[in-house]
Amino acid sequence: MSEFARYSRQIVLRELGVNGQQLLADSTVLVIGLGGLGSIAASYLAGAGIGRLLLSDRDRVDTSNLQRQVLYRQSDVGRLKTEAAAAQLRALNAAVAIEALDAEAGLAAIAQADVVLDCTDNFVARYAINAACAKHRRVLVSGAAIRFEGQLALFDLSRGGPCYHCLYPDHGAQAETCEEAGILGPVVGTVGALQALLALKWLLGLRDDAGRLQVWDARQLQWQRFTMSADPECPVCGA
Ligand SMILES: [Zn+2]
């Protein structure tokens, strides 16, 4: 299959073109967390022809994941998510260099990524990813979904704050989990798709999402947008 035919529907976009396709092919994107967010985000990134896609997760596929984590088949239950996801994505697009990493290697790989997608589901991981992105001055696209609520934010830590810690300074907070509170597949899938969109836009030079927090009410289908500001006292990104 010719590369042009594969990507023709996006190359035709005025904002993309052959040059934009080359930018994507020259890019490295790291997806941390291969659940409901990461399943969708990684699929769109591989489909779009990101040159190098790094996938990180510590978990194995569980039966309760199949309702929303669309990268996995029933036959994947019990398999490492990174391995199952890498196999699916290689089958989708063999031109993408896909690397499966455990959680520790995922954090270490932040230094190599042009854009990092936080698709995890807990504060401990989110704070660690944010701190590493601040340290290495990376671009972080953060997504979250629970019940009928979604959240999306892009932090350009190549230029300092705001960062995820500015937004959620309370380390002691216990995040609710989807196991307790519930989630519908399309709610988390929508946020995952938008994380991929923000990453692609960033790589293509369409960069007006930085510093914005988008909050989605999936019952009313309404978005709210907030401008985030850096906390000068922030221990992660503050001076
Ligand atoms: Zn901060």
PDB file of C-alpha atoms and ligand atoms in Angstrom:
ATOM      1  CA  MET A   1       0.000   0.000   0.000  1.00  0.00           C
ATOM      2  CA  SER A   2       1.389   3.383  -0.913  1.00  0.00           C
ATOM      3  CA  GLU A   3       1.881   5.796   1.944  1.00  0.00           C
ATOM      4  CA  PHE A   4       0.096   8.488  -0.020  1.00  0.00           C
ATOM      5  CA  ALA A   5      -3.033   6.371  -0.457  1.00  0.00           C
ATOM      6  CA  ARG A   6      -3.039   5.476   3.227  1.00  0.00           C
ATOM      7  CA  TYR A   7      -2.918   9.069   4.413  1.00  0.00           C
ATOM      8  CA  SER A   8      -4.700  10.736   1.482  1.00  0.00           C
ATOM      9  CA  ARG A   9      -7.759  11.796   3.510  1.00  0.00           C
ATOM     10  CA  GLN A  10      -5.658  13.817   5.913  1.00  0.00           C
ATOM     11  CA  ILE A  11      -2.950  14.964   3.470  1.00  0.00           C
ATOM     12  CA  VAL A  12      -5.710  16.730   1.509  1.00  0.00           C
ATOM     13  CA  LEU A  13      -6.328  18.978   4.518  1.00  0.00           C
ATOM     14  CA  ARG A  14      -4.909  22.453   3.979  1.00  0.00           C
ATOM     15  CA  GLU A  15      -3.529  22.389   7.539  1.00  0.00           C
ATOM     16  CA  LEU A  16      -1.655  19.136   6.939  1.00  0.00           C
ATOM     17  CA  GLY A  17      -0.413  18.408   3.407  1.00  0.00           C
ATOM     18  CA  VAL A  18       2.664  16.369   2.548  1.00  0.00           C
ATOM     19  CA  ASN A  19       4.802  18.488   4.864  1.00  0.00           C
ATOM     20  CA  GLY A  20       2.474  17.892   7.780  1.00  0.00           C
ATOM     21  CA  GLN A  21       2.491  14.161   7.102  1.00  0.00           C
ATOM     22  CA  GLN A  22       6.282  14.267   7.243  1.00  0.00           C
ATOM     23  CA  LEU A  23       6.110  16.127  10.578  1.00  0.00           C
ATOM     24  CA  LEU A  24       3.948  13.304  11.966  1.00  0.00           C
ATOM     25  CA  ALA A  25       6.310  10.667  10.567  1.00  0.00           C
ATOM     26  CA  ASP A  26       9.237  12.419  12.284  1.00  0.00           C
ATOM     27  CA  SER A  27       7.461  12.560  15.665  1.00  0.00           C
ATOM     28  CA  THR A  28       7.576  10.449  18.800  1.00  0.00           C
ATOM     29  CA  VAL A  29       4.447  10.253  20.955  1.00  0.00           C
ATOM     30  CA  LEU A  30       4.242   8.479  24.295  1.00  0.00           C
ATOM     31  CA  VAL A  31       0.884   7.129  25.503  1.00  0.00           C
ATOM     32  CA  ILE A  32       0.905   6.296  29.204  1.00  0.00           C
ATOM     33  CA  GLY A  33      -2.055   4.166  30.210  1.00  0.00           C
ATOM     34  CA  LEU A  34      -3.738   1.825  27.735  1.00  0.00           C
ATOM     35  CA  GLY A  35      -7.252   1.753  29.141  1.00  0.00           C
ATOM     36  CA  GLY A  36     -10.321   3.483  27.742  1.00  0.00           C
ATOM     37  CA  LEU A  37      -8.459   6.711  26.914  1.00  0.00           C
ATOM     38  CA  GLY A  38      -5.242   5.159  25.646  1.00  0.00           C
ATOM     39  CA  SER A  39      -7.008   2.512  23.502  1.00  0.00           C
ATOM     40  CA  ILE A  40      -8.635   5.155  21.354  1.00  0.00           C
ATOM     41  CA  ALA A  41      -5.837   7.715  21.423  1.00  0.00           C
ATOM     42  CA  ALA A  42      -3.172   5.195  20.400  1.00  0.00           C
ATOM     43  CA  SER A  43      -5.369   3.833  17.595  1.00  0.00           C
ATOM     44  CA  TYR A  44      -5.835   7.264  16.027  1.00  0.00           C
ATOM     45  CA  LEU A  45      -2.155   8.148  16.449  1.00  0.00           C
ATOM     46  CA  ALA A  46      -1.036   4.911  14.779  1.00  0.00           C
ATOM     47  CA  GLY A  47      -3.596   5.414  12.027  1.00  0.00           C
ATOM     48  CA  ALA A  48      -2.376   8.955  11.412  1.00  0.00           C
ATOM     49  CA  GLY A  49       1.196   7.766  10.865  1.00  0.00           C
ATOM     50  CA  ILE A  50       3.065   8.991  13.926  1.00  0.00           C
ATOM     51  CA  GLY A  51       6.608   7.758  13.294  1.00  0.00           C
ATOM     52  CA  ARG A  52       7.327   6.335  16.708  1.00  0.00           C
ATOM     53  CA  LEU A  53       4.649   5.404  19.205  1.00  0.00           C
ATOM     54  CA  LEU A  54       5.667   4.445  22.741  1.00  0.00           C
ATOM     55  CA  LEU A  55       3.075   2.585  24.822  1.00  0.00           C
ATOM     56  CA  SER A  56       3.265   2.215  28.570  1.00  0.00           C
ATOM     57  CA  ASP A  57       1.077   0.346  31.062  1.00  0.00           C
ATOM     58  CA  ARG A  58       1.554  -2.070  33.936  1.00  0.00           C
ATOM     59  CA  ASP A  59      -1.770  -3.931  33.744  1.00  0.00           C
ATOM     60  CA  ARG A  60      -3.085  -7.018  32.038  1.00  0.00           C
ATOM     61  CA  VAL A  61      -6.338  -7.116  30.083  1.00  0.00           C
ATOM     62  CA  ASP A  62      -9.305  -7.955  32.310  1.00  0.00           C
ATOM     63  CA  THR A  63     -12.786  -9.029  31.196  1.00  0.00           C
ATOM     64  CA  SER A  64     -14.230  -5.832  32.721  1.00  0.00           C
ATOM     65  CA  ASN A  65     -12.046  -3.766  30.349  1.00  0.00           C
ATOM     66  CA  LEU A  66     -13.695  -5.015  27.155  1.00  0.00           C
ATOM     67  CA  GLN A  67     -16.793  -2.818  27.570  1.00  0.00           C
ATOM     68  CA  ARG A  68     -14.745   0.303  26.699  1.00  0.00           C
ATOM     69  CA  GLN A  69     -11.115  -0.554  25.934  1.00  0.00           C
ATOM     70  CA  VAL A  70     -11.628  -1.184  22.264  1.00  0.00           C
ATOM     71  CA  LEU A  71      -8.065  -2.214  21.414  1.00  0.00           C
ATOM     72  CA  TYR A  72      -8.561  -5.600  23.067  1.00  0.00           C
ATOM     73  CA  ARG A  73     -10.298  -8.799  22.032  1.00  0.00           C
ATOM     74  CA  GLN A  74     -11.685 -11.467  24.353  1.00  0.00           C
ATOM     75  CA  SER A  75      -8.676 -13.605  23.483  1.00  0.00           C
ATOM     76  CA  ASP A  76      -6.406 -10.907  25.005  1.00  0.00           C
ATOM     77  CA  VAL A  77      -7.755 -11.357  28.549  1.00  0.00           C
ATOM     78  CA  GLY A  78      -4.794 -12.063  30.819  1.00  0.00           C
ATOM     79  CA  ARG A  79      -2.259 -10.636  28.372  1.00  0.00           C
ATOM     80  CA  LEU A  80      -0.166  -7.558  29.145  1.00  0.00           C
ATOM     81  CA  LYS A  81      -1.999  -4.537  27.730  1.00  0.00           C
ATOM     82  CA  THR A  82       1.200  -3.198  26.167  1.00  0.00           C
ATOM     83  CA  GLU A  83       1.742  -6.453  24.247  1.00  0.00           C
ATOM     84  CA  ALA A  84      -1.864  -6.827  23.121  1.00  0.00           C
ATOM     85  CA  ALA A  85      -2.058  -3.155  22.132  1.00  0.00           C
ATOM     86  CA  ALA A  86       1.264  -3.230  20.258  1.00  0.00           C
ATOM     87  CA  ALA A  87       0.122  -6.286  18.268  1.00  0.00           C
ATOM     88  CA  GLN A  88      -3.176  -4.612  17.283  1.00  0.00           C
ATOM     89  CA  LEU A  89      -1.517  -1.339  16.328  1.00  0.00           C
ATOM     90  CA  ARG A  90       1.216  -3.033  14.283  1.00  0.00           C
ATOM     91  CA  ALA A  91      -1.530  -4.864  12.408  1.00  0.00           C
ATOM     92  CA  LEU A  92      -3.177  -1.495  11.781  1.00  0.00           C
ATOM     93  CA  ASN A  93      -0.049   0.306  10.560  1.00  0.00           C
ATOM     94  CA  ALA A  94       3.243  -1.513  10.097  1.00  0.00           C
ATOM     95  CA  ALA A  95       4.997   1.750   9.208  1.00  0.00           C
ATOM     96  CA  VAL A  96       4.784   2.976  12.815  1.00  0.00           C
ATOM     97  CA  ALA A  97       7.641   1.971  15.132  1.00  0.00           C
ATOM     98  CA  ILE A  98       5.743   0.769  18.197  1.00  0.00           C
ATOM     99  CA  GLU A  99       7.474   0.068  21.489  1.00  0.00           C
ATOM    100  CA  ALA A 100       5.830  -1.585  24.498  1.00  0.00           C
ATOM    101  CA  LEU A 101       7.132  -0.278  27.835  1.00  0.00           C
ATOM    102  CA  ASP A 102       6.386  -1.100  31.454  1.00  0.00           C
ATOM    103  CA  ALA A 103       5.367   1.725  33.799  1.00  0.00           C
ATOM    104  CA  GLU A 104       8.913   2.527  34.896  1.00  0.00           C
ATOM    105  CA  ALA A 105      10.279   2.576  31.350  1.00  0.00           C
ATOM    106  CA  GLY A 106       7.270   4.684  30.359  1.00  0.00           C
ATOM    107  CA  LEU A 107       8.222   7.411  32.822  1.00  0.00           C
ATOM    108  CA  ALA A 108      11.845   7.272  31.666  1.00  0.00           C
ATOM    109  CA  ALA A 109      10.728   7.590  28.023  1.00  0.00           C
ATOM    110  CA  ILE A 110       9.122  10.992  28.653  1.00  0.00           C
ATOM    111  CA  ALA A 111      12.484  12.593  27.840  1.00  0.00           C
ATOM    112  CA  GLN A 112      12.286  11.153  24.293  1.00  0.00           C
ATOM    113  CA  ALA A 113       8.723  12.145  23.434  1.00  0.00           C
ATOM    114  CA  ASP A 114       7.588  15.202  21.489  1.00  0.00           C
ATOM    115  CA  VAL A 115       4.168  14.882  23.107  1.00  0.00           C
ATOM    116  CA  VAL A 116       3.119  12.814  26.143  1.00  0.00           C
ATOM    117  CA  LEU A 117      -0.466  11.623  26.599  1.00  0.00           C
ATOM    118  CA  ASP A 118      -1.521  10.972  30.173  1.00  0.00           C
ATOM    119  CA  CYS A 119      -4.228   8.334  29.813  1.00  0.00           C
ATOM    120  CA  THR A 120      -3.892   6.984  33.358  1.00  0.00           C
ATOM    121  CA  ASP A 121      -6.609   6.774  35.977  1.00  0.00           C
ATOM    122  CA  ASN A 122      -4.971   7.756  39.265  1.00  0.00           C
ATOM    123  CA  PHE A 123      -3.392  10.793  40.914  1.00  0.00           C
ATOM    124  CA  VAL A 124      -0.105   9.081  41.797  1.00  0.00           C
ATOM    125  CA  ALA A 125       0.639   8.352  38.151  1.00  0.00           C
ATOM    126  CA  ARG A 126      -0.649  11.745  37.014  1.00  0.00           C
ATOM    127  CA  TYR A 127       1.594  13.668  39.408  1.00  0.00           C
ATOM    128  CA  ALA A 128       4.620  11.560  38.449  1.00  0.00           C
ATOM    129  CA  ILE A 129       4.002  12.074  34.714  1.00  0.00           C
ATOM    130  CA  ASN A 130       3.469  15.819  35.210  1.00  0.00           C
ATOM    131  CA  ALA A 131       6.689  16.164  37.225  1.00  0.00           C
ATOM    132  CA  ALA A 132       8.707  14.284  34.603  1.00  0.00           C
ATOM    133  CA  CYS A 133       7.184  16.386  31.798  1.00  0.00           C
ATOM    134  CA  ALA A 134       8.106  19.556  33.719  1.00  0.00           C
ATOM    135  CA  LYS A 135      11.637  18.296  34.319  1.00  0.00           C
ATOM    136  CA  HIS A 136      12.200  17.408  30.662  1.00  0.00           C
ATOM    137  CA  ARG A 137      10.130  20.356  29.331  1.00  0.00           C
ATOM    138  CA  ARG A 138       7.695  18.219  27.360  1.00  0.00           C
ATOM    139  CA  VAL A 139       4.165  18.825  26.114  1.00  0.00           C
ATOM    140  CA  LEU A 140       1.564  16.972  28.178  1.00  0.00           C
ATOM    141  CA  VAL A 141      -1.967  16.181  27.034  1.00  0.00           C
ATOM    142  CA  SER A 142      -4.019  15.128  30.015  1.00  0.00           C
ATOM    143  CA  GLY A 143      -7.383  13.369  29.751  1.00  0.00           C
ATOM    144  CA  ALA A 144      -9.819  11.986  32.286  1.00  0.00           C
ATOM    145  CA  ALA A 145     -13.337  10.578  32.295  1.00  0.00           C
ATOM    146  CA  ILE A 146     -15.695   9.262  34.931  1.00  0.00           C
ATOM    147  CA  ARG A 147     -19.482   8.820  35.086  1.00  0.00           C
ATOM    148  CA  PHE A 148     -20.774  11.258  32.430  1.00  0.00           C
ATOM    149  CA  GLU A 149     -17.905  13.727  32.815  1.00  0.00           C
ATOM    150  CA  GLY A 150     -14.817  14.282  30.737  1.00  0.00           C
ATOM    151  CA  GLN A 151     -11.794  16.569  31.102  1.00  0.00           C
ATOM    152  CA  LEU A 152      -9.070  17.540  28.683  1.00  0.00           C
ATOM    153  CA  ALA A 153      -6.064  19.834  29.089  1.00  0.00           C
ATOM    154  CA  LEU A 154      -2.831  20.583  27.266  1.00  0.00           C
ATOM    155  CA  PHE A 155       0.182  21.740  29.279  1.00  0.00           C
ATOM    156  CA  ASP A 156       3.102  23.182  27.331  1.00  0.00           C
ATOM    157  CA  LEU A 157       5.819  22.513  29.883  1.00  0.00           C
ATOM    158  CA  SER A 158       8.525  23.480  27.424  1.00  0.00           C
ATOM    159  CA  ARG A 159       7.643  27.014  28.525  1.00  0.00           C
ATOM    160  CA  GLY A 160       6.940  26.405  32.218  1.00  0.00           C
ATOM    161  CA  GLY A 161       3.499  26.425  33.844  1.00  0.00           C
ATOM    162  CA  PRO A 162       0.667  26.014  34.260  1.00  0.00           C
ATOM    163  CA  CYS A 163       1.027  22.309  34.958  1.00  0.00           C
ATOM    164  CA  TYR A 164      -1.243  19.530  36.202  1.00  0.00           C
ATOM    165  CA  HIS A 165      -0.151  20.237  39.768  1.00  0.00           C
ATOM    166  CA  CYS A 166      -1.247  23.897  39.450  1.00  0.00           C
ATOM    167  CA  LEU A 167      -4.680  22.578  38.476  1.00  0.00           C
ATOM    168  CA  TYR A 168      -4.864  19.931  41.216  1.00  0.00           C
ATOM    169  CA  PRO A 169      -2.526  21.047  44.037  1.00  0.00           C
ATOM    170  CA  ASP A 170      -4.062  18.726  46.644  1.00  0.00           C
ATOM    171  CA  HIS A 171      -1.821  15.669  46.809  1.00  0.00           C
ATOM    172  CA  GLY A 172      -3.997  14.129  49.480  1.00  0.00           C
ATOM    173  CA  ALA A 173      -7.067  13.923  47.272  1.00  0.00           C
ATOM    174  CA  GLN A 174      -8.264  10.416  46.530  1.00  0.00           C
ATOM    175  CA  ALA A 175      -9.431  10.066  42.966  1.00  0.00           C
ATOM    176  CA  GLU A 176     -12.657   8.195  42.453  1.00  0.00           C
ATOM    177  CA  THR A 177     -12.262   5.196  40.211  1.00  0.00           C
ATOM    178  CA  CYS A 178     -14.413   4.052  37.317  1.00  0.00           C
ATOM    179  CA  GLU A 179     -14.739   0.754  39.151  1.00  0.00           C
ATOM    180  CA  GLU A 180     -16.661   2.546  41.914  1.00  0.00           C
ATOM    181  CA  ALA A 181     -18.309   5.402  40.040  1.00  0.00           C
ATOM    182  CA  GLY A 182     -18.914   3.873  36.605  1.00  0.00           C
ATOM    183  CA  ILE A 183     -18.186   4.955  33.034  1.00  0.00           C
ATOM    184  CA  LEU A 184     -19.701   4.493  29.589  1.00  0.00           C
ATOM    185  CA  GLY A 185     -17.381   3.511  26.760  1.00  0.00           C
ATOM    186  CA  PRO A 186     -18.187   6.409  24.427  1.00  0.00           C
ATOM    187  CA  VAL A 187     -17.590   8.961  27.199  1.00  0.00           C
ATOM    188  CA  VAL A 188     -14.025   7.850  27.828  1.00  0.00           C
ATOM    189  CA  GLY A 189     -13.529   7.149  24.116  1.00  0.00           C
ATOM    190  CA  THR A 190     -14.492  10.722  23.201  1.00  0.00           C
ATOM    191  CA  VAL A 191     -11.887  12.141  25.566  1.00  0.00           C
ATOM    192  CA  GLY A 192      -9.259   9.695  24.253  1.00  0.00           C
ATOM    193  CA  ALA A 193     -10.030  10.742  20.671  1.00  0.00           C
ATOM    194  CA  LEU A 194      -9.618  14.390  21.650  1.00  0.00           C
ATOM    195  CA  GLN A 195      -6.278  13.674  23.315  1.00  0.00           C
ATOM    196  CA  ALA A 196      -5.096  12.250  19.993  1.00  0.00           C
ATOM    197  CA  LEU A 197      -6.508  15.313  18.230  1.00  0.00           C
ATOM    198  CA  LEU A 198      -4.646  17.735  20.519  1.00  0.00           C
ATOM    199  CA  ALA A 199      -1.414  15.783  20.026  1.00  0.00           C
ATOM    200  CA  LEU A 200      -1.786  15.809  16.218  1.00  0.00           C
ATOM    201  CA  LYS A 201      -2.650  19.506  16.172  1.00  0.00           C
ATOM    202  CA  TRP A 202       0.353  20.305  18.336  1.00  0.00           C
ATOM    203  CA  LEU A 203       2.705  18.359  16.076  1.00  0.00           C
ATOM    204  CA  LEU A 204       1.262  20.155  13.053  1.00  0.00           C
ATOM    205  CA  GLY A 205       1.879  23.544  14.641  1.00  0.00           C
ATOM    206  CA  LEU A 206      -1.784  24.257  15.524  1.00  0.00           C
ATOM    207  CA  ARG A 207      -1.045  25.210  19.100  1.00  0.00           C
ATOM    208  CA  ASP A 208      -3.909  27.226  20.521  1.00  0.00           C
ATOM    209  CA  ASP A 209      -4.957  24.497  22.987  1.00  0.00           C
ATOM    210  CA  ALA A 210      -2.102  25.162  25.425  1.00  0.00           C
ATOM    211  CA  GLY A 211      -3.164  26.312  28.873  1.00  0.00           C
ATOM    212  CA  ARG A 212      -6.829  25.509  28.340  1.00  0.00           C
ATOM    213  CA  LEU A 213      -8.934  23.160  30.396  1.00  0.00           C
ATOM    214  CA  GLN A 214     -12.004  21.719  28.697  1.00  0.00           C
ATOM    215  CA  VAL A 215     -14.713  20.111  30.789  1.00  0.00           C
ATOM    216  CA  TRP A 216     -17.433  18.011  29.167  1.00  0.00           C
ATOM    217  CA  ASP A 217     -20.867  17.181  30.474  1.00  0.00           C
ATOM    218  CA  ALA A 218     -21.709  14.066  28.487  1.00  0.00           C
ATOM    219  CA  ARG A 219     -25.345  14.014  29.614  1.00  0.00           C
ATOM    220  CA  GLN A 220     -26.106  17.480  28.248  1.00  0.00           C
ATOM    221  CA  LEU A 221     -23.386  17.252  25.573  1.00  0.00           C
ATOM    222  CA  GLN A 222     -21.967  20.580  26.689  1.00  0.00           C
ATOM    223  CA  TRP A 223     -18.370  21.722  26.903  1.00  0.00           C
ATOM    224  CA  GLN A 224     -16.986  24.425  29.137  1.00  0.00           C
ATOM    225  CA  ARG A 225     -13.602  25.988  28.559  1.00  0.00           C
ATOM    226  CA  PHE A 226     -11.389  27.495  31.252  1.00  0.00           C
ATOM    227  CA  THR A 227      -8.067  29.300  30.947  1.00  0.00           C
ATOM    228  CA  MET A 228      -5.602  27.834  33.407  1.00  0.00           C
ATOM    229  CA  SER A 229      -3.050  30.000  35.154  1.00  0.00           C
ATOM    230  CA  ALA A 230       0.282  28.965  36.610  1.00  0.00           C
ATOM    231  CA  ASP A 231       0.563  28.931  40.392  1.00  0.00           C
ATOM    232  CA  PRO A 232       3.756  30.891  41.207  1.00  0.00           C
ATOM    233  CA  GLU A 233       4.098  28.753  44.357  1.00  0.00           C
ATOM    234  CA  CYS A 234       3.759  25.491  42.440  1.00  0.00           C
ATOM    235  CA  PRO A 235       6.508  23.087  43.611  1.00  0.00           C
ATOM    236  CA  VAL A 236       6.617  21.474  40.151  1.00  0.00           C
ATOM    237  CA  CYS A 237       6.604  24.340  37.641  1.00  0.00           C
ATOM    238  CA  GLY A 238       7.001  27.432  39.857  1.00  0.00           C
ATOM    239  CA  ALA A 239      10.143  29.544  39.853  1.00  0.00           C
TER     240      ALA A 239
HETATM  241 ZN    ZN B   1       2.532  23.888  38.258  1.00  0.00          ZN
END
